[in-house]
Short mmCIF file of C-alpha atoms in Angstrom, two decimals:
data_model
loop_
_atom_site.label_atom_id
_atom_site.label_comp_id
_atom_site.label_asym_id
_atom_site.label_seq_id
_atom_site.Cartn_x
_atom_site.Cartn_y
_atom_site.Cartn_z
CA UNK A 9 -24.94 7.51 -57.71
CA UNK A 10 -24.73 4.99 -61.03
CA UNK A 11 -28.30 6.08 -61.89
CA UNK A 12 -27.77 9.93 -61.54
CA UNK A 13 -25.07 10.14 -63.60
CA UNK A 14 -27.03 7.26 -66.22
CA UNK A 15 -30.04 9.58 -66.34
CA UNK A 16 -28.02 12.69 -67.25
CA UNK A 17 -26.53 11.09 -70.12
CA UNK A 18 -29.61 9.45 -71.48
CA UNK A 19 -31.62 12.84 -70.57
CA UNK A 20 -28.34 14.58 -73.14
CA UNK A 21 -28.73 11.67 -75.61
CA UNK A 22 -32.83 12.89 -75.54
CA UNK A 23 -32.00 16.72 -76.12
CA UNK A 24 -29.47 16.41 -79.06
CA UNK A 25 -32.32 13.83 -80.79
CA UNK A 26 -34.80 16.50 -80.01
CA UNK A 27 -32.60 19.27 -81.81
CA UNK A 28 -32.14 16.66 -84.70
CA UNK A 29 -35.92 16.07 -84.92
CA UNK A 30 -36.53 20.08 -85.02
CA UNK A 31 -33.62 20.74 -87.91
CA UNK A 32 -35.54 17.46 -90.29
CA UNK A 33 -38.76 19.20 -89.43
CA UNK A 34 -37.14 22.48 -90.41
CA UNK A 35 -35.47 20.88 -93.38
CA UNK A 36 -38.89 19.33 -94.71
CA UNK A 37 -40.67 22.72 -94.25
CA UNK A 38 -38.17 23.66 -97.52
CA UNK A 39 -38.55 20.77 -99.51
CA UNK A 40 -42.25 21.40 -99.16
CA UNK A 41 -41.80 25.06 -100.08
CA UNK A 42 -39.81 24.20 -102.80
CA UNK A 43 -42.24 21.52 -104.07
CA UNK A 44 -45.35 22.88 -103.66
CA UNK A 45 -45.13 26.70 -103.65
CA UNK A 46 -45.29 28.16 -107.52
CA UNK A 47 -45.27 31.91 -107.64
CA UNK A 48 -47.64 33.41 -109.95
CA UNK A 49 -50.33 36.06 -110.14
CA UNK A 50 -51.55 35.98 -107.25
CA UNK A 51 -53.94 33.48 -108.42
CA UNK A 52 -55.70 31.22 -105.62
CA UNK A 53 -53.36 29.20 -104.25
CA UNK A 54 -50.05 30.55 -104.94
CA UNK A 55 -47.89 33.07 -103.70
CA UNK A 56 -46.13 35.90 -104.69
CA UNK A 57 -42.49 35.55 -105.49
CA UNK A 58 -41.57 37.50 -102.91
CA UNK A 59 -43.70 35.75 -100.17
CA UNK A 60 -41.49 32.69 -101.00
CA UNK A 61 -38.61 34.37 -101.06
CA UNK A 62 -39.56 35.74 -97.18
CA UNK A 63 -40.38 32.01 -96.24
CA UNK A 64 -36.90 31.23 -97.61
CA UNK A 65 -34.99 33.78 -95.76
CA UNK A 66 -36.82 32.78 -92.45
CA UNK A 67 -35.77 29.12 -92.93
CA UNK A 68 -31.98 29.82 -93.86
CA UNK A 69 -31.44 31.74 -90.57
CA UNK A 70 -32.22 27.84 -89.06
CA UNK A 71 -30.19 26.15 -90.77
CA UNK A 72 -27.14 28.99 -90.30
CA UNK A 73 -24.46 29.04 -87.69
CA UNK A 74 -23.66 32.38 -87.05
CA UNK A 75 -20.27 32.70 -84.43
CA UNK A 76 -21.76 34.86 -81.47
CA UNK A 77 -25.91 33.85 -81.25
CA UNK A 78 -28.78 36.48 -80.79
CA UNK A 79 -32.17 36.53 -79.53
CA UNK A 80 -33.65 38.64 -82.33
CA UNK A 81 -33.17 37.46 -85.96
CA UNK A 82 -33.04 41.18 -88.13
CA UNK A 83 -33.05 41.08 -91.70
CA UNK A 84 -31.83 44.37 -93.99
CA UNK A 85 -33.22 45.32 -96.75
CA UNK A 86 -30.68 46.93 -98.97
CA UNK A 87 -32.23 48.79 -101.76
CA UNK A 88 -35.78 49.16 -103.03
CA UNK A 89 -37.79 46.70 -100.72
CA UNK A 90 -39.79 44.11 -102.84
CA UNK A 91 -41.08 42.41 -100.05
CA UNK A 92 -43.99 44.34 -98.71
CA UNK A 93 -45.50 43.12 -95.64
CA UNK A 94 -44.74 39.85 -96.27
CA UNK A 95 -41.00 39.86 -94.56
CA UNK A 96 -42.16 41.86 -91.43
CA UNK A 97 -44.65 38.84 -90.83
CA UNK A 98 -41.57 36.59 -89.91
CA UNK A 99 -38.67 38.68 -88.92
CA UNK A 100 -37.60 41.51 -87.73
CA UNK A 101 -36.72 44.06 -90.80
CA UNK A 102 -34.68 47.13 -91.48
CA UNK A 103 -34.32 48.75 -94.37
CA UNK A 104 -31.79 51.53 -96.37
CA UNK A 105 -30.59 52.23 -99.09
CA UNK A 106 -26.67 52.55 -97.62
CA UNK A 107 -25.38 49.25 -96.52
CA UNK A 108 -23.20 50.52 -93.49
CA UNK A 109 -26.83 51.17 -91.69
CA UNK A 110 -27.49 48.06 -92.53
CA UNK A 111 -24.56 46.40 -90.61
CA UNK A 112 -26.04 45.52 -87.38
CA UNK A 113 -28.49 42.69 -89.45
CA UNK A 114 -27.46 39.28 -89.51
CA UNK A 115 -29.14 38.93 -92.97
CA UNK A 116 -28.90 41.26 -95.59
CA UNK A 117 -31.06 40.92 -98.85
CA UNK A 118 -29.38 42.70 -101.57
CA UNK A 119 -32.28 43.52 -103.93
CA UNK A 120 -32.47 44.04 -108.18
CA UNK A 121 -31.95 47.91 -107.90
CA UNK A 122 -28.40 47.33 -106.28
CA UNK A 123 -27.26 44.33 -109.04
CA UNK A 124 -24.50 47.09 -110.40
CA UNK A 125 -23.10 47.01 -106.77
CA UNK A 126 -23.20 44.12 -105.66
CA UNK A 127 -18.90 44.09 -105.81
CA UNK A 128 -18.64 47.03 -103.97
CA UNK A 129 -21.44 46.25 -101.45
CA UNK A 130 -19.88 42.68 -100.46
CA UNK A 131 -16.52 44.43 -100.04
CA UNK A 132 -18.04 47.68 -97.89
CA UNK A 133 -19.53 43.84 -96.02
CA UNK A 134 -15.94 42.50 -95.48
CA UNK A 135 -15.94 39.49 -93.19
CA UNK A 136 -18.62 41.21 -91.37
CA UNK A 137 -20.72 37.58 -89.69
CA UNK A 138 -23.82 38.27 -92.14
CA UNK A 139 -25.43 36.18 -94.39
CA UNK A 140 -25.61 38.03 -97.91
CA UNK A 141 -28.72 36.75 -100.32
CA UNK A 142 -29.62 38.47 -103.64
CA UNK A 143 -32.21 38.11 -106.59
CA UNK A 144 -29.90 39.39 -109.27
CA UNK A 145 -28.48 37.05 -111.82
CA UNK A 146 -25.38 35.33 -110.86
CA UNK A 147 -25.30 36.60 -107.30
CA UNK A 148 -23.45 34.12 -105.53
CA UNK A 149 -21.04 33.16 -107.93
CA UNK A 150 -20.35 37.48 -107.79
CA UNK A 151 -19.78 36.32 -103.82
CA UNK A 152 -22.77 36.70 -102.02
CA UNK A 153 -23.69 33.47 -100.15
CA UNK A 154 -27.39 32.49 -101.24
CA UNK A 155 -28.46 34.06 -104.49
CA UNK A 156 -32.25 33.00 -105.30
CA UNK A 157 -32.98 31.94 -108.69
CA UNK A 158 -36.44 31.15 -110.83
CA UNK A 159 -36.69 27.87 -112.32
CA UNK A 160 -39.67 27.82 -114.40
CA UNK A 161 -41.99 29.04 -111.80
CA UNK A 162 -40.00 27.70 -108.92
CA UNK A 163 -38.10 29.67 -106.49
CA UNK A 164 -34.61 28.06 -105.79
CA UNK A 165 -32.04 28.61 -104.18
CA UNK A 166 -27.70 28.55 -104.90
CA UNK A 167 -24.92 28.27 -102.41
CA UNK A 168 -21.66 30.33 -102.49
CA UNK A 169 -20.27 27.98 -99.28
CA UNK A 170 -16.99 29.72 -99.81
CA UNK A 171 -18.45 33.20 -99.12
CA UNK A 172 -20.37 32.03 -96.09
CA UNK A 173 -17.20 30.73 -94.55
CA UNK A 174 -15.56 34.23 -95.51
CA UNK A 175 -18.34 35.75 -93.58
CA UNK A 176 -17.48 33.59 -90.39
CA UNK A 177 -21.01 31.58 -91.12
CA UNK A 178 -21.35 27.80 -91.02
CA UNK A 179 -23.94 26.54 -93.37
CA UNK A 180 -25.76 23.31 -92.56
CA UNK A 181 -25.25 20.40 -95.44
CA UNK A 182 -28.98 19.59 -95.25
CA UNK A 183 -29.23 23.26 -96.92
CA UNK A 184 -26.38 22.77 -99.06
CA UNK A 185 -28.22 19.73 -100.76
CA UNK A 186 -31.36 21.88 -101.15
CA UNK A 187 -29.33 24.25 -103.24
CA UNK A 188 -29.96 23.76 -107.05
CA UNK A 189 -25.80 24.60 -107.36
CA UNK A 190 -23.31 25.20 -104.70
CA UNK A 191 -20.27 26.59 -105.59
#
């Protein structure tokens, strides 16, 4: 009877290393990005902007505690849609230009052509349990939770933790230290 209830506890020691293995592997997959990946011209080797910005957005939903879990990870576009293809290659995408279609997504990317909304658009989002990223300048300290930024030819990355919690979302510190700022 000693050894049954042993083996369960070593087989749950086993499964929560095995979910810590998976988030570091995750974790390395975006210091690589963010090492390695330039965007650029299209030129041979390097991505577009926005194919970063898609590899980004798959590998935030990872390392984001939503408070109910789902099966399918959707992603809204709000706005004009940047992305392309390159999105619908990962996740599952929706796009409008109204954010209360939008509403069902547990990520919603807030493009350029919205930056003069951006207040209203997080408010119309209330505590709604959705992770809000943006491209425009100063996103997340405007309150959206990850607002992507350019340095030099780099796609980063800052952190409005604050909003996330607003939005019922726990984000994981190994992201937070990823962020260029967190505020």
């Amino acid at each position: 009877m000693r050894k049954a209830g042993r083996s369960v506890r070593l087989r749950s020691r086993w499964q929560g290393h095995d979910e810590r293995r998976a988030a570091v592997l995750c974790l390395l997959g975006i210091v690589w990005m963010i090492v390695f990946f330039r965007v650029g011209a299209h030129a041979e080797g390097q991505l577009s902007e926005y194919d970063v910005k898609a590899a980004f957005m798959t590998k935030f939903a990872q390392f984001v505690k939503w408070p109910a879990s789902r099966s399918v990870m959707t992603v809204g576009v709000l706005g004009e849609d940047p992305f392309g293809d390159s999105l619908e290659k990962m996740m599952k995408v929706k796009r409008s230009k109204r954010v209360e279609d939008l509403k069902g997504c547990q990520i919603i990317f807030i493009s350029k052509s919205e930056r003069g909304n951006i207040g209203a658009i997080l408010e119309n989002l209330g505590g709604a349990n959705i992770l809000t990223v943006g491209e425009s300048d100063g996103f997340a300290k405007q309150g959206g939770a990850i607002g992507f930024v350019l340095v030099g030819d780099k796609v980063r990355f800052e952190i409005n933790a604050g909003a996330a919690r607003r939005a019922g979302l726990n984000i994981d510190s190994n992201l937070l230290r990823l962020a260029v700022r967190v505020f």
